[in-house]
Amino acid sequence: MPDATSARATAREAIALLTGAAGFTEHRPSPHPLPPDGPLGWAGYDAARERASARTGEEESVVYGTGVVGDRACVLLSFEFGFLGGSLGRQTGDRLAAAYELALTRRLPLLALVATGGSRMQEGMVALTQLQRVAAASVRLRAADLPQIAVVRDPTTGGGWATVGAGADVVLALPGAQVGFAGSRVRPPDADPYAYSAEGQFAAGQVDAVVPADELTASVTHWLRALGPHEGLPAAPVPGALSAGGGEPGAGAGREAEAATGSGAGTPSAAGAEPTPGSVPAAPLPETGREAVARARDLRRPRAEAYLADYFAVRLPLHGDRSGSTDPGLLCGFGLRADGQPVAYVAQCGTPTRPAGYRAAARTIRLADRLGIPVLTLVDTPGAANDAEAERAGAGAAIADTFAAIAAARVPVTTLVIGEGGSGGALALAAPGNTHVTVDSYFSVIAPELAAAILKRPPSETGATADQLRLRPQDLVDLGFARSIVG
């Protein structure tokens, strides 16, 4: 594919980049000719279409069909920007609707390679209403539990971004691509161009990854493997315990940076053996509540990043809450274990979780549930963020939505508490009946310091209050909250 900064790839070049020698079989919808100069009788429209066809060799702004990316069959659709700016007219809508229907009929994932300026003005409202056709087709595909992946190229703007692009389950972007609802000629003259770039959309949580063209095939292949479709996947195994020194990753480890590029495939790991419910670990348990809290807050204990690296061979991050925000203290996405099993993950990183983090978590859990992929959650937070900005951003509603996503999940959800279990902000990510705890963790209705303050006790009684709260790992098993202690 030509470098995104120097030349735009054609629709077929974009397809060939991903399918390679595996090839691509083009499909065409049944012909539905337009009236002379289109539905509006726009003078010169037919001539413009003829010139676009002669220049590009295409009959319309979208090419679609079936192909194989890596080792995964899928339906591909690709926009030809050279054909009237990749704009959407009625015949474009015919092709897009046919592509979605093809994916539905064959039960294949849909991969959209988007480069468009939006709706075609020469067809007026007839063109604009194609967005409704695309949205309806996307909803039907989603209802059939089939994944949709979009790769947004330069440029992706207007209705094409607001339907085929941003409406996909996973959105990847090429570096430097112009991405945004407002095209370059219709945005305010003083608008920050960064906001309309792939990198700006990533920063705002609207794009999951910015992937260089030479890494795109590997990235898309991993996403297709992870998202399926799948049937009858087992529950996510409970992660194995890591050492207090920070946890030396097992042989199956991958790295977050490698997830986007497809490298870091790894070899089978010994981590993840299912513990026996109620089992007691070999590592020493905390004797007091104060000790349990201190161990959970120890900066030397393993964190989410170490657990995820040990658990997965490949990680594919989902980024952002799709409402303009991100939370760096919460990691979520999908991963492939060394045996190839896909698992969705949501992991707190020891910081107060912000509303954007909860929204991203709910997005991940619901997508996994729709696609039949088991979920792993790692709990580690002193609690939900409680500053004024968090309240303005809808902390309560975001936490409620996360509780609802877990409660409604049809797929098995496995939880390991790896550090602090701070009240409802931690409980929102815990699986009822399938929560496990490490020896370096605690879970409490409220932090001991806050409990003592509420009870008007002096700081010297914080330890006694921690004991009363029965927040140690062994207490959590005895109370029936945790199934086992991993250690």
XYZ file of C-alpha atoms in Angstrom:
487
model
C 0.000 0.000 0.000
C 1.373 3.470 -0.775
C 2.541 5.418 2.225
C -0.447 7.218 3.759
C 1.424 10.505 3.747
C 2.431 10.436 0.083
C -0.257 8.701 -1.968
C -3.680 7.232 -1.341
C -4.120 3.532 -1.926
C -6.843 2.516 -4.327
C -9.679 0.308 -3.123
C -8.083 -2.746 -4.682
C -4.611 -1.920 -3.365
C -6.058 -1.736 0.141
C -7.692 -5.138 -0.317
C -4.537 -6.680 -1.807
C -2.454 -5.432 1.112
C -4.525 -7.587 3.447
C -5.418 -10.601 1.321
C -2.095 -11.004 -0.512
C -1.709 -14.283 -2.355
C -4.896 -15.643 -0.758
C -6.787 -13.482 -3.203
C -10.145 -11.761 -3.311
C -13.387 -12.722 -5.030
C -15.376 -9.672 -6.067
C -19.159 -9.621 -5.806
C -21.583 -7.232 -7.477
C -25.164 -6.384 -6.571
C -28.049 -6.701 -9.005
C -28.034 -3.671 -11.313
C -30.393 -0.811 -10.502
C -29.603 1.940 -13.033
C -29.943 5.570 -12.084
C -32.073 7.976 -14.142
C -30.182 10.364 -16.431
C -27.942 12.637 -14.339
C -29.102 10.853 -11.194
C -32.205 11.199 -9.031
C -31.975 15.004 -8.986
C -31.222 15.406 -12.696
C -27.988 17.196 -11.683
C -26.510 18.587 -14.865
C -23.156 16.972 -15.664
C -23.488 14.179 -13.084
C -23.386 11.384 -15.649
C -20.305 12.930 -17.241
C -18.622 13.214 -13.852
C -19.312 9.538 -13.168
C -17.879 8.582 -16.562
C -14.696 10.533 -15.881
C -14.364 8.945 -12.444
C -14.808 5.502 -13.951
C -12.230 6.167 -16.663
C -9.756 7.473 -14.077
C -10.152 4.638 -11.565
C -11.428 1.695 -13.570
C -14.316 1.320 -11.119
C -18.071 1.557 -11.649
C -18.759 2.927 -8.171
C -16.981 4.154 -5.051
C -17.098 0.769 -3.236
C -15.672 -2.645 -4.140
C -16.766 -5.661 -2.070
C -16.470 -9.427 -1.949
C -14.964 -12.323 -0.012
C -11.332 -12.927 0.823
C -8.907 -14.420 3.309
C -6.783 -12.298 5.634
C -4.053 -14.383 7.215
C -5.941 -17.615 7.789
C -9.395 -16.074 8.286
C -12.165 -15.776 5.716
C -14.147 -12.554 5.785
C -16.205 -10.173 3.694
C -14.232 -7.123 2.650
C -15.548 -3.811 1.413
C -13.191 -1.093 0.265
C -13.830 2.511 -0.726
C -12.297 4.007 -3.850
C -11.622 7.639 -2.977
C -10.662 8.390 -6.568
C -14.280 7.799 -7.577
C -16.000 11.068 -6.653
C -14.172 11.269 -3.344
C -15.393 7.865 -2.200
C -18.794 9.453 -1.698
C -21.966 7.536 -0.943
C -24.727 7.557 -3.554
C -27.619 5.205 -4.094
C -25.560 2.640 -5.974
C -22.884 2.877 -3.274
C -25.616 2.070 -0.810
C -26.599 -0.929 -2.943
C -23.058 -2.258 -2.662
C -22.694 -1.565 1.032
C -26.022 -3.208 1.853
C -25.059 -6.192 -0.307
C -21.715 -6.525 1.486
C -23.372 -6.629 4.901
C -25.939 -9.119 3.596
C -23.163 -11.299 2.195
C -21.469 -11.374 5.612
C -24.792 -12.218 7.236
C -25.626 -15.020 4.791
C -22.197 -16.630 5.003
C -21.733 -15.909 8.707
C -18.441 -14.150 8.163
C -16.919 -11.098 9.853
C -17.108 -7.824 7.937
C -13.896 -5.896 7.311
C -14.402 -2.357 5.991
C -11.514 -0.369 4.468
C -12.902 3.135 4.564
C -11.850 6.238 2.625
C -14.714 8.604 1.926
C -15.721 12.221 1.947
C -19.312 11.454 2.934
C -22.632 11.612 1.111
C -22.764 12.504 -2.605
C -24.341 15.922 -2.974
C -25.323 15.342 -6.619
C -27.878 12.816 -5.366
C -29.203 14.965 -2.526
C -31.448 13.289 0.035
C -31.358 10.030 -1.894
C -27.636 9.886 -1.111
C -28.057 10.976 2.488
C -30.594 8.254 3.249
C -28.035 5.606 2.307
C -26.650 6.169 5.788
C -29.885 4.753 7.174
C -29.530 1.704 4.915
C -25.994 1.123 6.163
C -27.022 1.554 9.803
C -29.856 -0.956 9.387
C -27.539 -3.464 7.688
C -24.999 -3.055 10.473
C -27.659 -3.648 13.116
C -28.751 -6.870 11.405
C -25.164 -8.099 11.342
C -24.717 -7.198 14.994
C -27.926 -9.039 15.913
C -26.469 -12.136 14.246
C -23.449 -11.933 16.605
C -20.967 -11.289 13.793
C -18.024 -8.907 14.262
C -17.376 -5.732 12.283
C -13.881 -4.258 11.940
C -13.133 -0.940 10.259
C -9.793 0.299 8.985
C -10.091 4.031 8.432
C -7.831 5.387 5.703
C -7.162 8.910 4.484
C -9.630 10.588 4.482
C -12.588 9.157 6.380
C -15.149 11.852 7.016
C -18.860 12.598 6.996
C -21.513 9.930 6.985
C -19.059 7.203 6.014
C -17.176 7.779 9.257
C -20.433 8.008 11.223
C -21.707 4.653 9.941
C -19.246 2.195 8.401
C -16.266 3.563 10.338
C -17.257 4.606 13.844
C -20.126 2.116 13.847
C -17.789 -0.885 13.734
C -16.970 -2.985 16.792
C -13.240 -2.288 16.404
C -11.776 0.768 14.688
C -8.180 0.764 13.431
C -6.663 3.782 11.694
C -3.714 4.375 9.412
C -1.199 6.951 10.673
C -1.830 10.510 9.540
C -5.283 9.769 8.162
C -7.855 12.535 8.310
C -10.706 11.137 10.409
C -13.778 13.005 11.581
C -17.396 13.776 10.930
C -16.588 17.226 9.574
C -14.569 17.254 6.354
C -11.783 19.753 5.731
C -14.029 22.166 3.787
C -16.944 22.259 6.211
C -15.283 22.633 9.615
C -14.687 25.945 11.427
C -11.682 27.832 10.016
C -9.970 27.917 13.418
C -10.555 24.220 14.202
C -7.607 22.270 15.579
C -6.556 19.886 12.775
C -5.273 17.362 15.312
C -8.826 16.705 16.440
C -9.622 15.478 12.902
C -6.651 13.127 12.641
C -6.265 9.424 13.369
C -3.967 10.285 16.256
C -6.404 12.869 17.635
C -9.303 10.452 17.440
C -7.186 7.853 19.243
C -6.400 10.353 22.005
C -10.131 11.043 22.334
C -10.958 7.356 22.635
C -12.724 7.081 19.257
C -10.121 4.840 17.593
C -8.772 1.637 19.136
C -5.316 1.662 17.533
C -3.265 3.573 14.976
C -1.558 0.869 12.938
C 1.163 1.432 10.296
C 0.323 -0.025 6.896
C 3.118 -2.600 7.045
C 1.722 -3.949 10.334
C -1.926 -3.915 9.310
C -2.209 -7.459 7.958
C -0.853 -9.023 11.154
C -3.065 -6.814 13.334
C -6.253 -7.530 11.375
C -5.463 -11.261 11.314
C -5.220 -11.333 15.100
C -8.455 -9.375 15.458
C -10.261 -11.799 13.149
C -8.940 -14.738 15.169
C -10.001 -13.138 18.423
C -13.472 -11.966 17.432
C -14.558 -15.068 15.571
C -17.313 -16.064 15.060
C -16.905 -18.681 17.790
C -19.111 -21.309 19.381
C -19.002 -22.909 22.812
C -15.847 -21.331 24.187
C -14.923 -22.369 27.748
C -14.642 -19.945 30.643
C -11.457 -17.940 30.992
C -9.009 -19.829 33.235
C -8.082 -18.144 36.507
C -4.627 -16.550 36.119
C -1.799 -18.145 38.010
C -0.206 -16.368 40.931
C 2.806 -14.145 40.315
C 5.666 -13.537 42.690
C 5.688 -10.553 45.005
C 8.795 -9.311 43.235
C 6.669 -8.169 40.344
C 5.899 -11.470 38.691
C 8.238 -12.908 36.133
C 5.966 -13.465 33.102
C 5.489 -17.062 32.042
C 6.482 -18.531 28.706
C 3.197 -17.496 27.124
C 3.748 -13.793 27.709
C 2.983 -11.165 25.129
C 3.345 -7.403 25.193
C 0.774 -4.650 24.734
C 2.796 -2.979 21.983
C 3.067 -6.259 20.111
C -0.675 -6.714 20.121
C -1.265 -4.154 17.391
C 1.508 -5.518 15.192
C 0.761 -9.197 15.656
C 4.206 -10.104 17.013
C 4.873 -11.782 20.336
C 3.036 -15.042 19.634
C 4.742 -16.819 22.518
C 4.669 -20.446 23.623
C 2.347 -22.261 26.044
C 2.347 -20.917 29.602
C 1.840 -22.847 32.790
C -0.236 -20.012 34.203
C -4.000 -20.214 34.359
C -4.620 -23.534 36.125
C -8.104 -23.591 37.643
C -7.888 -23.502 41.453
C -10.122 -25.656 43.578
C -12.972 -23.619 45.138
C -12.091 -22.777 48.712
C -8.473 -23.827 48.274
C -5.757 -22.323 50.446
C -2.487 -21.221 48.795
C 1.036 -22.197 49.742
C 2.068 -18.562 50.216
C 1.468 -17.156 53.709
C -1.824 -15.363 54.270
C -2.043 -12.029 56.081
C -2.674 -12.457 59.773
C -4.537 -9.181 60.258
C -6.708 -6.850 58.253
C -4.074 -4.136 58.498
C -1.494 -6.508 57.016
C -3.833 -7.432 54.158
C -4.313 -3.776 53.268
C -0.585 -3.071 53.485
C 0.256 -5.988 51.193
C -2.346 -4.934 48.641
C -0.913 -1.413 48.628
C 2.711 -2.557 48.400
C 4.204 -1.090 45.236
C 6.329 -4.230 44.770
C 3.435 -6.630 44.233
C 2.485 -7.658 40.669
C 0.071 -5.349 38.850
C -2.381 -5.849 36.003
C 0.238 -5.393 33.304
C 2.299 -8.302 34.663
C -0.744 -10.560 34.953
C -1.914 -9.786 31.422
C 1.566 -10.292 29.993
C 1.762 -13.692 31.651
C -1.759 -14.697 30.633
C -1.833 -13.815 26.932
C 0.367 -14.558 23.941
C -1.178 -11.645 22.016
C -3.155 -8.678 23.303
C -5.440 -6.491 21.210
C -6.368 -3.363 23.174
C -9.685 -1.583 22.900
C -9.194 2.096 23.552
C -11.574 4.665 24.924
C -15.197 4.957 25.935
C -16.517 6.244 22.573
C -17.719 9.340 24.415
C -14.549 11.386 24.075
C -12.560 10.116 27.065
C -10.033 7.504 28.123
C -8.810 6.136 31.446
C -5.154 5.026 31.422
C -5.787 3.234 34.722
C -8.017 0.644 33.085
C -6.842 -1.764 30.375
C -9.368 -3.574 28.226
C -9.516 -5.489 24.991
C -9.225 -9.013 23.660
C -6.352 -11.446 23.795
C -5.255 -14.798 22.458
C -3.782 -17.316 24.856
C -0.928 -19.603 23.859
C -3.412 -22.317 22.862
C -5.294 -19.839 20.675
C -8.288 -19.376 22.980
C -9.693 -15.850 22.790
C -10.553 -14.074 26.043
C -11.769 -10.529 26.594
C -10.121 -8.673 29.452
C -10.842 -5.693 31.684
C -8.103 -4.851 34.179
C -7.814 -2.130 36.780
C -4.282 -0.861 37.347
C -4.411 0.191 40.988
C -5.671 3.734 40.451
C -9.137 5.172 41.113
C -11.198 4.141 38.088
C -12.704 7.031 36.162
C -16.089 7.138 34.400
C -14.390 6.642 31.031
C -12.830 3.453 32.375
C -16.178 2.046 33.431
C -17.727 2.938 30.069
C -14.850 1.238 28.262
C -15.269 -1.791 30.513
C -18.984 -2.022 29.770
C -18.294 -1.669 26.048
C -15.773 -4.536 26.180
C -17.985 -6.850 28.237
C -21.017 -6.312 26.002
C -19.016 -6.897 22.830
C -17.541 -10.106 24.255
C -20.979 -11.239 25.345
C -22.448 -10.648 21.898
C -19.620 -12.558 20.226
C -19.655 -15.435 22.729
C -16.167 -14.759 24.096
C -15.421 -15.362 27.813
C -14.319 -12.444 29.960
C -11.525 -12.051 32.492
C -11.587 -9.122 34.917
C -8.686 -8.134 37.166
C -9.783 -6.035 40.134
C -7.343 -3.572 41.662
C -8.560 -0.123 42.673
C -8.846 1.850 45.914
C -12.271 2.819 44.566
C -13.987 4.819 41.893
C -12.655 8.306 41.220
C -14.584 10.690 43.471
C -13.401 14.132 42.378
C -15.744 16.779 41.013
C -14.732 16.107 37.418
C -15.624 12.443 37.822
C -19.066 13.427 39.068
C -19.570 15.782 36.134
C -18.514 12.950 33.798
C -21.244 10.686 35.162
C -19.467 8.404 37.623
C -22.661 6.955 39.045
C -24.211 6.178 35.674
C -20.966 4.674 34.360
C -20.600 2.386 37.382
C -24.259 1.384 37.131
C -23.775 0.486 33.471
C -20.791 -1.705 34.325
C -22.766 -3.549 36.999
C -25.492 -4.071 34.395
C -23.066 -5.359 31.756
C -21.705 -7.997 34.158
C -25.180 -8.934 35.359
C -26.515 -9.358 31.825
C -23.543 -11.313 30.475
C -24.429 -14.724 29.057
C -20.778 -15.686 28.642
C -18.778 -16.799 31.696
C -16.973 -14.002 33.525
C -13.939 -14.858 35.660
C -12.576 -12.378 38.202
C -9.259 -12.311 40.039
C -8.730 -9.659 42.702
C -5.011 -8.895 42.491
C -4.754 -5.938 44.863
C -7.185 -3.473 46.361
C -10.898 -4.181 46.236
C -12.203 -0.751 47.071
C -15.966 -0.823 47.564
C -18.458 -0.489 44.693
C -15.848 0.851 42.304
C -14.170 -2.555 42.468
C -17.297 -4.671 42.881
C -18.666 -3.373 39.559
C -16.077 -5.549 37.791
C -16.401 -8.639 40.000
C -18.195 -11.739 38.730
C -20.860 -12.996 41.144
C -20.051 -16.578 42.056
C -16.772 -16.694 40.145
C -14.432 -14.299 41.931
C -11.016 -15.447 43.135
C -8.459 -13.539 45.212
C -4.692 -13.483 45.562
C -2.814 -13.549 48.850
C -1.850 -9.914 48.216
C -5.420 -8.635 48.004
C -8.292 -7.417 50.105
C -11.911 -6.452 49.441
C -13.943 -4.168 51.625
C -17.201 -2.282 51.728
C -15.083 0.789 52.484
C -11.420 1.584 53.135
C -10.498 1.063 56.805
C -9.340 4.674 57.180
C -12.667 5.986 55.897
C -14.613 3.543 58.024
C -12.757 4.705 61.138
C -13.400 8.340 60.237
C -17.112 7.731 59.711
C -17.293 5.925 63.057
C -15.412 8.834 64.670
C -12.582 6.572 65.762
C -9.008 7.839 66.186
C -6.419 6.845 63.527
C -4.901 4.437 66.031
C -7.989 2.233 65.686
C -7.739 1.859 61.900
C -6.132 -1.555 62.236
C -8.853 -2.812 64.553
C -11.442 -1.482 62.132
C -9.775 -3.363 59.279
C -10.036 -6.546 61.322
C -13.727 -5.916 61.977
C -14.381 -5.469 58.257
C -13.120 -9.020 57.595
C -11.430 -8.013 54.374
C -8.556 -10.541 54.252
C -8.434 -13.126 51.437
C -9.350 -15.957 53.826
C -12.221 -13.886 55.202
C -13.555 -13.371 51.691
C -13.593 -17.131 51.104
C -15.261 -17.773 54.478
C -17.925 -15.159 53.699
C -18.691 -16.833 50.390
C -17.597 -13.869 48.297
C -14.491 -15.537 46.851
C -14.282 -19.083 45.492
C -10.576 -19.546 46.103
C -7.287 -17.947 47.049
C -4.662 -17.963 44.308
C -1.139 -17.861 45.636
